[in-house]
Amino acid sequence: MEYDVVIGLEVHAELKTNTKCFCSCKNESGVEPNTNCCPVCIGLPGALPVLNKKAVEQTIRAGLALGFDINRTAVFERKNYFYPDLAKAYQISQLVKPICIKGHLRVGEKDIPIDRIHLEEDAGKLVHSNDGNTLIDYNRGGVPLIELVTDALQEPHIETADEAIEFLEKLRQIYIYAGVADCLIEKGQMRADVNVSLKPKGSPIYGTKVEMKNIMGFKSVYRAIQYEIERQKDILDDGGKVEQETRKWDDDKGINFTLRTKENSQDYRYFPDPDLLAVNISEAEIDKIKSTMPRLPDELKKIYTEEYGLSEYDADVLLQFKHVSDYYNECVELYRQPKTVCNWITTEIMARIKTETGAGPILIDKTDLVWLMKNVDDKKINRLSAKDVLSKIWGTQLHAEQEAKRLNLIIDIDNNALDNIIKNVVDNNATVVQQYLTENDPKILNYLVGQVMKETKGKANAGDVMAKIKEIVNK
Ligand SMILES: [Zn+2]
């Protein structure tokens, strides 16, 4: 039988703020366990939460970047459940009135509807040690987290693992560009829950949803979805019934298994947090955030392709990492040759910063790269020499111009001197010239150019030299 697949995503991202969501503890990772904690974020009785305004602002910013409406009044609720990493036995979250409602994200030709983004606090982290003990680190407890939920009840749906990954990658890029989150996957700063259901092709009735929670990494999300679609197909093809449940994805084994039968929101006994007032968000606040919204990937892509004439492919390469596109924009400001700048960055710079997990910092000042590009274009330095200088100054305090001068690479040979050298080379290589004239082989011409370059110690422009040789021998 043929089926329609409906995939829903719930994506958590840790917000970039200085402090936690409801206390003044630092929001930072990679520090000594249980050092960024206070009575509020470990939930000591009587401790009172105070809402971090910056977290609300960042949530609004995320919403605006995805075309959401912003609720003028948002409410915080307690989501009650017990787990060792949640010391106060409830999480402050939002159910009825989240900050952002109804947005969308474009995936291929589809505008995927998103139901909401709400603000909540993260839980701590369980660390399983080698000796079989479990330790708890509450540093992450109380870190502001936004949860985005796609609206799988509305068309169009995410229907394949590929579309799900494209959605996640685009979302990640938008969050990073908007400055709301760093989304370092390996640090768990972005995590996805996935739900999958199948229905007979064309049927208006939705199938039973199966959820897989907290899948780390997009590759795992991809595999988990593929697996779950096949698992449900097999059940339905055999005339069976899919159980509504939460299943755990085991990435090592490449399978999933029942974790628990699905809980409803009633099971969490949500109620408004009596310690927190409703948040009123004014038009003026929203406008202020709008006016400081950085340029997002889609907007930049339009500029790169339509205004600068770059190919889609090159634009995507530049946009893949925000610091690369920032650097590109800055270089273009200094040197209005968008294609040249693009060529240098997508080849020379990318080759030097690409790592297995992403991209490292760019270790050459933009003014130095611009100097090199400009002087290659002005034929003041050869491309190869320029690449040499780039290698020499990369990651150092050296500057392009000084280094090019120190290495004696600047083309300062005057035209008369160059003409003489070329004439000498042509005269001294009469047989070769004759051979070139009969065979018209570019390799022979290159040999002659090479001789001139040797004489000038590489300080002539090879293109010009070639043109001049042609001119002389064809006379
Ligand atoms: Zn705290």
Tab-separated table of C-alpha atoms and ligand atoms in Angstrom:
chain	number	residue	atom	x	y	z
A	1	MET	CA	0.000	0.000	0.000
A	2	GLU	CA	1.079	3.572	-0.558
A	3	TYR	CA	1.192	6.021	2.316
A	4	ASP	CA	1.427	9.728	3.002
A	5	VAL	CA	4.080	10.508	5.591
A	6	VAL	CA	3.547	13.355	8.053
A	7	ILE	CA	6.566	14.483	10.058
A	8	GLY	CA	6.389	16.928	12.940
A	9	LEU	CA	9.393	18.556	14.577
A	10	GLU	CA	9.923	20.056	18.010
A	11	VAL	CA	13.209	21.858	18.151
A	12	HIS	CA	14.903	23.131	21.287
A	13	ALA	CA	17.616	25.755	21.065
A	14	GLU	CA	19.525	27.345	23.938
A	15	LEU	CA	19.347	31.118	23.713
A	16	LYS	CA	22.391	33.346	23.663
A	17	THR	CA	22.090	35.485	26.802
A	18	ASN	CA	24.540	36.529	29.495
A	19	THR	CA	22.502	35.093	32.323
A	20	LYS	CA	19.946	32.344	32.873
A	21	CYS	CA	16.217	32.670	32.278
A	22	PHE	CA	14.982	33.351	35.815
A	23	CYS	CA	18.087	34.146	37.889
A	24	SER	CA	21.376	35.993	37.469
A	25	CYS	CA	23.590	32.906	37.172
A	26	LYS	CA	25.825	32.936	34.097
A	27	ASN	CA	24.604	31.216	30.944
A	28	GLU	CA	27.821	29.533	29.833
A	29	SER	CA	28.925	26.015	29.068
A	30	GLY	CA	32.170	24.171	29.608
A	31	VAL	CA	32.739	25.275	33.212
A	32	GLU	CA	33.230	23.260	36.425
A	33	PRO	CA	29.990	21.358	37.224
A	34	ASN	CA	27.538	23.007	39.618
A	35	THR	CA	29.333	26.347	39.759
A	36	ASN	CA	26.719	28.403	37.873
A	37	CYS	CA	23.904	27.652	40.286
A	38	CYS	CA	21.848	29.481	42.871
A	39	PRO	CA	18.740	28.781	45.001
A	40	VAL	CA	16.473	29.833	42.107
A	41	CYS	CA	17.835	27.585	39.384
A	42	ILE	CA	18.257	24.550	41.623
A	43	GLY	CA	14.758	25.155	42.940
A	44	LEU	CA	15.242	25.636	46.663
A	45	PRO	CA	11.902	26.232	48.407
A	46	GLY	CA	10.995	29.892	48.647
A	47	ALA	CA	13.420	31.088	45.996
A	48	LEU	CA	11.716	33.453	43.565
A	49	PRO	CA	12.310	33.569	39.805
A	50	VAL	CA	12.873	36.914	38.069
A	51	LEU	CA	12.352	36.915	34.310
A	52	ASN	CA	15.385	37.775	32.166
A	53	LYS	CA	14.189	40.428	29.717
A	54	LYS	CA	16.934	39.561	27.269
A	55	ALA	CA	15.565	36.005	26.971
A	56	VAL	CA	12.144	37.386	26.012
A	57	GLU	CA	13.772	39.723	23.507
A	58	GLN	CA	15.720	36.874	21.943
A	59	THR	CA	12.551	34.769	21.685
A	60	ILE	CA	10.779	37.630	19.914
A	61	ARG	CA	13.772	38.018	17.613
A	62	ALA	CA	13.641	34.304	16.728
A	63	GLY	CA	9.923	34.658	16.049
A	64	LEU	CA	10.313	37.714	13.826
A	65	ALA	CA	13.028	35.968	11.827
A	66	LEU	CA	10.509	33.234	11.012
A	67	GLY	CA	7.527	35.442	10.264
A	68	PHE	CA	5.703	34.806	13.545
A	69	ASP	CA	3.038	36.906	15.181
A	70	ILE	CA	4.074	38.038	18.634
A	71	ASN	CA	1.551	37.637	21.432
A	72	ARG	CA	1.056	40.916	23.285
A	73	THR	CA	0.580	38.973	26.496
A	74	ALA	CA	2.525	35.824	27.233
A	75	VAL	CA	2.157	33.609	30.277
A	76	PHE	CA	4.571	31.281	32.036
A	77	GLU	CA	3.288	27.969	33.335
A	78	ARG	CA	4.673	25.210	35.438
A	79	LYS	CA	5.073	21.895	33.712
A	80	ASN	CA	5.153	19.365	36.501
A	81	TYR	CA	7.171	16.207	36.286
A	82	PHE	CA	9.857	14.547	38.292
A	83	TYR	CA	13.275	13.750	36.969
A	84	PRO	CA	16.627	13.912	38.801
A	85	ASP	CA	17.954	16.679	36.537
A	86	LEU	CA	14.999	18.898	37.482
A	87	ALA	CA	15.435	19.592	41.172
A	88	LYS	CA	12.248	21.581	41.714
A	89	ALA	CA	10.095	18.917	40.021
A	90	TYR	CA	8.600	21.399	37.571
A	91	GLN	CA	9.885	23.255	34.569
A	92	ILE	CA	8.856	26.827	33.893
A	93	SER	CA	7.458	26.767	30.378
A	94	GLN	CA	4.588	28.141	28.295
A	95	LEU	CA	1.506	26.255	27.158
A	96	VAL	CA	-1.543	28.451	26.555
A	97	LYS	CA	0.070	31.778	25.647
A	98	PRO	CA	3.507	31.347	24.144
A	99	ILE	CA	5.482	34.394	22.983
A	100	CYS	CA	5.353	33.555	19.263
A	101	ILE	CA	2.432	32.089	17.330
A	102	LYS	CA	2.107	30.950	13.721
A	103	GLY	CA	5.242	31.243	11.670
A	104	HIS	CA	6.660	29.433	8.685
A	105	LEU	CA	9.892	28.293	7.129
A	106	ARG	CA	10.527	27.650	3.459
A	107	VAL	CA	11.839	24.205	2.557
A	108	GLY	CA	12.268	23.723	-1.178
A	109	GLU	CA	8.955	24.765	-2.709
A	110	LYS	CA	7.036	24.331	0.545
A	111	ASP	CA	6.238	26.903	3.184
A	112	ILE	CA	6.211	24.694	6.271
A	113	PRO	CA	3.790	26.044	8.887
A	114	ILE	CA	5.084	26.409	12.434
A	115	ASP	CA	2.640	26.500	15.302
A	116	ARG	CA	4.608	28.273	18.009
A	117	ILE	CA	7.833	29.219	19.696
A	118	HIS	CA	7.760	29.337	23.445
A	119	LEU	CA	10.340	30.214	26.051
A	120	GLU	CA	11.209	27.790	28.828
A	121	GLU	CA	14.098	26.823	31.070
A	122	ASP	CA	16.468	23.978	30.375
A	123	ALA	CA	16.998	21.144	32.852
A	124	GLY	CA	20.326	20.037	34.335
A	125	LYS	CA	22.400	17.250	32.901
A	126	LEU	CA	22.962	13.692	34.095
A	127	VAL	CA	26.533	12.531	33.699
A	128	HIS	CA	27.066	8.792	33.813
A	129	SER	CA	30.546	8.077	35.114
A	130	ASN	CA	32.646	5.037	34.262
A	131	ASP	CA	32.279	3.476	37.703
A	132	GLY	CA	28.535	3.136	37.215
A	133	ASN	CA	27.525	6.237	39.183
A	134	THR	CA	25.323	8.977	37.867
A	135	LEU	CA	26.292	12.546	38.682
A	136	ILE	CA	24.161	15.628	38.201
A	137	ASP	CA	25.396	18.929	36.850
A	138	TYR	CA	22.872	21.727	37.384
A	139	ASN	CA	24.810	24.349	35.414
A	140	ARG	CA	22.444	23.959	32.479
A	141	GLY	CA	19.373	24.112	34.713
A	142	GLY	CA	17.586	27.392	34.092
A	143	VAL	CA	19.349	28.217	30.845
A	144	PRO	CA	16.804	29.890	28.520
A	145	LEU	CA	15.549	27.555	25.869
A	146	ILE	CA	13.181	28.164	22.990
A	147	GLU	CA	11.026	25.347	21.769
A	148	LEU	CA	9.683	25.552	18.241
A	149	VAL	CA	6.844	23.235	17.227
A	150	THR	CA	5.891	22.709	13.592
A	151	ASP	CA	2.200	22.602	12.780
A	152	ALA	CA	1.769	19.119	11.347
A	153	LEU	CA	-2.017	19.578	11.265
A	154	GLN	CA	-1.666	22.143	8.488
A	155	GLU	CA	-0.475	21.550	4.943
A	156	PRO	CA	2.105	21.434	3.520
A	157	HIS	CA	3.784	18.765	5.573
A	158	ILE	CA	7.343	17.719	6.014
A	159	GLU	CA	7.157	14.347	4.295
A	160	THR	CA	10.669	12.997	4.059
A	161	ALA	CA	13.810	12.742	6.146
A	162	ASP	CA	15.534	14.991	3.599
A	163	GLU	CA	12.962	17.740	4.077
A	164	ALA	CA	13.241	17.407	7.853
A	165	ILE	CA	17.002	17.890	7.679
A	166	GLU	CA	16.669	20.848	5.321
A	167	PHE	CA	14.197	22.385	7.765
A	168	LEU	CA	16.581	21.882	10.687
A	169	GLU	CA	19.599	23.183	8.819
A	170	LYS	CA	17.772	26.282	7.637
A	171	LEU	CA	16.371	26.899	11.089
A	172	ARG	CA	19.814	26.581	12.606
A	173	GLN	CA	21.212	29.042	10.085
A	174	ILE	CA	18.434	31.556	10.778
A	175	TYR	CA	18.921	31.355	14.541
A	176	ILE	CA	22.671	31.872	14.126
A	177	TYR	CA	22.298	34.787	11.686
A	178	ALA	CA	19.613	36.419	13.828
A	179	GLY	CA	22.027	36.151	16.766
A	180	VAL	CA	19.559	34.330	18.999
A	181	ALA	CA	21.473	31.085	19.435
A	182	ASP	CA	24.833	29.506	18.591
A	183	CYS	CA	23.208	26.110	17.990
A	184	LEU	CA	26.385	24.093	18.539
A	185	ILE	CA	25.001	20.618	17.938
A	186	GLU	CA	27.918	18.839	19.578
A	187	LYS	CA	27.304	20.806	22.759
A	188	GLY	CA	23.617	19.908	22.754
A	189	GLN	CA	22.609	23.537	22.186
A	190	MET	CA	20.108	22.438	19.531
A	191	ARG	CA	18.103	19.225	19.916
A	192	ALA	CA	15.152	17.835	18.043
A	193	ASP	CA	12.157	15.691	18.891
A	194	VAL	CA	10.581	14.082	15.875
A	195	ASN	CA	7.144	12.609	15.370
A	196	VAL	CA	6.133	10.485	12.444
A	197	SER	CA	2.756	9.211	11.294
A	198	LEU	CA	1.565	7.439	8.162
A	199	LYS	CA	-1.842	7.471	6.511
A	200	PRO	CA	-3.174	5.803	3.367
A	201	LYS	CA	-2.270	7.986	0.361
A	202	GLY	CA	-4.742	10.851	-0.048
A	203	SER	CA	-6.654	10.099	3.157
A	204	PRO	CA	-7.733	13.178	5.159
A	205	ILE	CA	-7.551	11.209	8.420
A	206	TYR	CA	-4.226	11.413	10.220
A	207	GLY	CA	-2.465	8.272	11.347
A	208	THR	CA	-1.166	7.568	14.835
A	209	LYS	CA	1.891	9.590	15.840
A	210	VAL	CA	5.028	8.062	17.230
A	211	GLU	CA	7.474	10.401	18.894
A	212	MET	CA	11.239	10.118	19.288
A	213	LYS	CA	12.725	12.554	21.772
A	214	ASN	CA	16.030	14.367	22.107
A	215	ILE	CA	17.849	13.082	19.078
A	216	MET	CA	21.372	14.479	18.940
A	217	GLY	CA	22.736	15.505	15.564
A	218	PHE	CA	21.049	15.863	12.192
A	219	LYS	CA	22.488	12.619	10.826
A	220	SER	CA	20.815	10.728	13.632
A	221	VAL	CA	17.532	12.564	13.021
A	222	TYR	CA	17.730	11.500	9.399
A	223	ARG	CA	18.332	7.854	10.225
A	224	ALA	CA	15.685	7.819	12.964
A	225	ILE	CA	13.019	9.142	10.572
A	226	GLN	CA	13.940	6.693	7.815
A	227	TYR	CA	13.783	3.845	10.278
A	228	GLU	CA	10.459	4.886	11.778
A	229	ILE	CA	8.772	5.312	8.385
A	230	GLU	CA	9.808	1.785	7.415
A	231	ARG	CA	8.774	0.364	10.796
A	232	GLN	CA	5.282	1.852	10.517
A	233	LYS	CA	4.946	0.763	6.874
A	234	ASP	CA	5.704	-2.814	7.869
A	235	ILE	CA	3.117	-2.732	10.668
A	236	LEU	CA	0.427	-1.230	8.444
A	237	ASP	CA	1.197	-3.522	5.511
A	238	ASP	CA	0.720	-6.483	7.849
A	239	GLY	CA	-2.698	-5.110	8.820
A	240	GLY	CA	-1.437	-4.070	12.263
A	241	LYS	CA	-2.015	-0.921	14.297
A	242	VAL	CA	0.628	1.658	15.167
A	243	GLU	CA	0.688	2.367	18.913
A	244	GLN	CA	0.808	5.958	20.097
A	245	GLU	CA	4.008	6.051	22.069
A	246	THR	CA	7.390	7.635	22.642
A	247	ARG	CA	10.248	5.561	21.309
A	248	LYS	CA	13.938	5.936	21.995
A	249	TRP	CA	16.306	6.123	19.032
A	250	ASP	CA	19.471	4.083	19.569
A	251	ASP	CA	21.937	5.535	17.099
A	252	ASP	CA	24.594	2.866	17.649
A	253	LYS	CA	22.254	-0.004	16.891
A	254	GLY	CA	20.256	1.949	14.276
A	255	ILE	CA	16.900	0.966	15.813
A	256	ASN	CA	14.313	2.450	18.146
A	257	PHE	CA	12.373	0.890	21.024
A	258	THR	CA	9.408	1.734	23.229
A	259	LEU	CA	10.234	4.233	25.948
A	260	ARG	CA	6.752	4.978	27.227
A	261	THR	CA	3.238	5.214	25.949
A	262	LYS	CA	2.428	8.789	25.042
A	263	GLU	CA	1.679	11.235	27.804
A	264	ASN	CA	-0.795	14.040	27.290
A	265	SER	CA	-0.309	17.618	28.340
A	266	GLN	CA	-2.799	16.916	31.152
A	267	ASP	CA	-0.262	14.532	32.633
A	268	TYR	CA	1.998	17.498	33.298
A	269	ARG	CA	-0.699	19.376	35.235
A	270	TYR	CA	0.259	22.710	33.731
A	271	PHE	CA	-0.841	25.772	35.694
A	272	PRO	CA	0.217	29.429	35.550
A	273	ASP	CA	3.328	30.027	37.627
A	274	PRO	CA	2.131	32.114	40.580
A	275	ASP	CA	5.642	33.546	41.010
A	276	LEU	CA	5.732	35.140	37.562
A	277	LEU	CA	3.548	37.874	36.165
A	278	ALA	CA	2.183	37.701	32.663
A	279	VAL	CA	4.588	39.376	30.214
A	280	ASN	CA	3.243	42.346	28.299
A	281	ILE	CA	4.974	42.961	25.019
A	282	SER	CA	4.451	46.374	23.448
A	283	GLU	CA	4.392	47.337	19.793
A	284	ALA	CA	7.325	49.649	20.479
A	285	GLU	CA	9.433	46.812	21.852
A	286	ILE	CA	8.695	44.668	18.818
A	287	ASP	CA	9.552	47.548	16.469
A	288	LYS	CA	12.826	48.110	18.281
A	289	ILE	CA	13.807	44.477	17.856
A	290	LYS	CA	12.760	44.572	14.208
A	291	SER	CA	14.952	47.588	13.580
A	292	THR	CA	18.020	45.827	14.955
A	293	MET	CA	17.437	42.548	13.142
A	294	PRO	CA	20.591	41.482	11.278
A	295	ARG	CA	20.326	40.463	7.633
A	296	LEU	CA	19.165	36.860	7.346
A	297	PRO	CA	20.448	34.194	4.944
A	298	ASP	CA	17.588	34.463	2.408
A	299	GLU	CA	18.016	38.232	2.154
A	300	LEU	CA	21.785	37.940	1.767
A	301	LYS	CA	21.399	35.227	-0.838
A	302	LYS	CA	19.216	37.524	-2.883
A	303	ILE	CA	21.850	40.276	-2.727
A	304	TYR	CA	24.659	37.861	-3.584
A	305	THR	CA	22.929	36.338	-6.595
A	306	GLU	CA	20.866	39.224	-7.974
A	307	GLU	CA	22.960	42.246	-7.094
A	308	TYR	CA	26.465	40.761	-7.078
A	309	GLY	CA	25.881	38.181	-9.814
A	310	LEU	CA	27.240	35.233	-7.846
A	311	SER	CA	26.054	31.730	-8.637
A	312	GLU	CA	23.599	30.066	-6.255
A	313	TYR	CA	26.314	27.596	-5.403
A	314	ASP	CA	28.855	30.272	-4.449
A	315	ALA	CA	26.247	32.160	-2.445
A	316	ASP	CA	25.464	28.995	-0.498
A	317	VAL	CA	29.147	28.367	0.179
A	318	LEU	CA	29.557	31.892	1.572
A	319	LEU	CA	26.381	31.657	3.638
A	320	GLN	CA	27.119	28.277	5.123
A	321	PHE	CA	29.020	29.936	7.978
A	322	LYS	CA	28.020	33.299	9.361
A	323	HIS	CA	31.554	34.488	10.092
A	324	VAL	CA	32.492	33.735	6.481
A	325	SER	CA	29.600	35.710	5.067
A	326	ASP	CA	30.284	38.558	7.528
A	327	TYR	CA	33.900	38.610	6.358
A	328	TYR	CA	32.809	38.546	2.735
A	329	ASN	CA	30.443	41.488	3.304
A	330	GLU	CA	33.215	43.477	4.980
A	331	CYS	CA	35.666	42.780	2.170
A	332	VAL	CA	33.114	43.818	-0.468
A	333	GLU	CA	32.597	47.066	1.447
A	334	LEU	CA	36.306	47.763	1.026
A	335	TYR	CA	36.626	46.425	-2.505
A	336	ARG	CA	33.553	46.550	-4.728
A	337	GLN	CA	34.451	43.480	-6.747
A	338	PRO	CA	31.993	40.939	-5.346
A	339	LYS	CA	32.974	38.145	-7.744
A	340	THR	CA	36.706	38.500	-7.191
A	341	VAL	CA	36.219	38.614	-3.428
A	342	CYS	CA	33.979	35.565	-3.650
A	343	ASN	CA	36.585	33.630	-5.638
A	344	TRP	CA	39.299	34.305	-3.106
A	345	ILE	CA	37.140	33.464	-0.117
A	346	THR	CA	35.520	30.318	-1.495
A	347	THR	CA	38.893	28.915	-2.517
A	348	GLU	CA	41.868	30.284	-0.567
A	349	ILE	CA	40.075	31.161	2.657
A	350	MET	CA	37.675	28.198	2.811
A	351	ALA	CA	40.522	25.754	2.184
A	352	ARG	CA	42.289	27.137	5.243
A	353	ILE	CA	39.378	27.199	7.695
A	354	LYS	CA	37.300	24.126	6.847
A	355	THR	CA	37.312	21.609	9.653
A	356	GLU	CA	35.481	18.335	10.067
A	357	THR	CA	32.775	19.850	12.227
A	358	GLY	CA	32.496	23.290	10.644
A	359	ALA	CA	34.802	26.175	10.050
A	360	GLY	CA	37.530	27.777	12.125
A	361	PRO	CA	38.366	31.473	12.373
A	362	ILE	CA	39.674	33.487	9.425
A	363	LEU	CA	43.244	34.396	10.328
A	364	ILE	CA	43.939	37.197	7.896
A	365	ASP	CA	42.759	40.744	8.329
A	366	LYS	CA	40.268	41.869	5.696
A	367	THR	CA	42.457	44.843	4.747
A	368	ASP	CA	45.320	42.467	3.937
A	369	LEU	CA	43.174	40.203	1.789
A	370	VAL	CA	41.779	43.244	0.016
A	371	TRP	CA	45.300	44.546	-0.607
A	372	LEU	CA	46.259	41.246	-2.222
A	373	MET	CA	43.134	41.035	-4.395
A	374	LYS	CA	43.433	44.618	-5.533
A	375	ASN	CA	47.109	44.353	-6.412
A	376	VAL	CA	46.596	41.136	-8.341
A	377	ASP	CA	43.840	42.869	-10.294
A	378	ASP	CA	46.094	45.900	-10.867
A	379	LYS	CA	48.860	43.556	-12.007
A	380	LYS	CA	51.158	44.809	-9.274
A	381	ILE	CA	51.700	41.319	-7.959
A	382	ASN	CA	51.299	37.896	-9.522
A	383	ARG	CA	48.490	35.648	-8.387
A	384	LEU	CA	50.931	32.956	-7.309
A	385	SER	CA	53.019	35.478	-5.374
A	386	ALA	CA	49.841	36.779	-3.733
A	387	LYS	CA	48.901	33.276	-2.621
A	388	ASP	CA	52.388	32.918	-1.263
A	389	VAL	CA	52.018	36.105	0.762
A	390	LEU	CA	48.654	34.913	2.021
A	391	SER	CA	50.223	31.705	3.297
A	392	LYS	CA	53.084	33.615	4.937
A	393	ILE	CA	50.917	36.087	6.828
A	394	TRP	CA	48.030	33.702	7.711
A	395	GLY	CA	47.710	33.496	11.484
A	396	THR	CA	50.523	35.997	12.097
A	397	GLN	CA	50.726	39.703	12.826
A	398	LEU	CA	52.356	40.328	9.435
A	399	HIS	CA	50.748	42.520	6.793
A	400	ALA	CA	50.369	41.782	3.107
A	401	GLU	CA	52.025	44.880	1.717
A	402	GLN	CA	55.104	44.733	3.953
A	403	GLU	CA	55.486	41.022	3.338
A	404	ALA	CA	55.167	41.394	-0.443
A	405	LYS	CA	57.820	44.130	-0.335
A	406	ARG	CA	60.087	42.125	1.950
A	407	LEU	CA	59.895	39.145	-0.415
A	408	ASN	CA	60.489	41.481	-3.335
A	409	LEU	CA	57.317	40.349	-5.093
A	410	ILE	CA	55.900	43.655	-6.179
A	411	ILE	CA	56.007	44.114	-9.908
A	412	ASP	CA	57.940	47.337	-10.412
A	413	ILE	CA	59.790	46.531	-13.591
A	414	ASP	CA	59.222	49.338	-16.088
A	415	ASN	CA	57.939	48.687	-19.566
A	416	ASN	CA	61.192	49.468	-21.340
A	417	ALA	CA	63.177	47.098	-19.194
A	418	LEU	CA	60.549	44.422	-19.678
A	419	ASP	CA	60.518	44.947	-23.433
A	420	ASN	CA	64.283	44.505	-23.503
A	421	ILE	CA	64.133	41.301	-21.509
A	422	ILE	CA	61.448	39.916	-23.783
A	423	LYS	CA	63.419	40.889	-26.868
A	424	ASN	CA	66.515	39.167	-25.495
A	425	VAL	CA	64.595	36.001	-24.698
A	426	VAL	CA	63.081	35.933	-28.165
A	427	ASP	CA	66.485	36.558	-29.796
A	428	ASN	CA	68.238	33.912	-27.691
A	429	ASN	CA	65.600	31.297	-28.458
A	430	ALA	CA	65.338	31.597	-32.215
A	431	THR	CA	64.824	27.862	-32.772
A	432	VAL	CA	62.088	27.673	-30.178
A	433	VAL	CA	60.376	30.720	-31.645
A	434	GLN	CA	60.532	29.140	-35.084
A	435	GLN	CA	59.028	25.953	-33.678
A	436	TYR	CA	56.240	27.960	-32.073
A	437	LEU	CA	55.472	29.751	-35.326
A	438	THR	CA	55.102	26.484	-37.221
A	439	GLU	CA	53.362	24.373	-34.544
A	440	ASN	CA	51.436	27.118	-32.760
A	441	ASP	CA	51.678	25.011	-29.601
A	442	PRO	CA	50.742	26.958	-26.448
A	443	LYS	CA	53.190	24.854	-24.467
A	444	ILE	CA	56.060	26.385	-26.432
A	445	LEU	CA	54.723	29.854	-25.799
A	446	ASN	CA	54.506	29.048	-22.089
A	447	TYR	CA	58.143	28.038	-22.161
A	448	LEU	CA	59.104	31.434	-23.522
A	449	VAL	CA	56.945	33.204	-20.940
A	450	GLY	CA	58.678	31.116	-18.286
A	451	GLN	CA	62.068	32.323	-19.516
A	452	VAL	CA	60.979	35.950	-19.236
A	453	MET	CA	59.507	35.383	-15.766
A	454	LYS	CA	62.820	33.848	-14.714
A	455	GLU	CA	64.727	36.865	-15.973
A	456	THR	CA	62.397	39.245	-14.182
A	457	LYS	CA	62.460	37.102	-11.033
A	458	GLY	CA	58.703	36.662	-11.295
A	459	LYS	CA	58.088	40.390	-11.157
A	460	ALA	CA	56.272	40.685	-14.458
A	461	ASN	CA	52.701	39.904	-15.257
A	462	ALA	CA	52.574	36.588	-17.087
A	463	GLY	CA	49.518	37.568	-19.151
A	464	ASP	CA	51.142	40.769	-20.343
A	465	VAL	CA	54.384	38.957	-21.120
A	466	MET	CA	52.544	36.385	-23.199
A	467	ALA	CA	50.752	39.084	-25.179
A	468	LYS	CA	54.011	40.892	-25.847
A	469	ILE	CA	55.848	37.786	-26.980
A	470	LYS	CA	53.033	37.004	-29.403
A	471	GLU	CA	53.171	40.536	-30.699
A	472	ILE	CA	56.921	40.429	-31.303
A	473	VAL	CA	57.198	36.995	-32.899
A	474	ASN	CA	54.201	37.536	-35.154
A	475	LYS	CA	55.584	40.757	-36.590
B	1	ZN	ZN	20.717	30.539	39.272
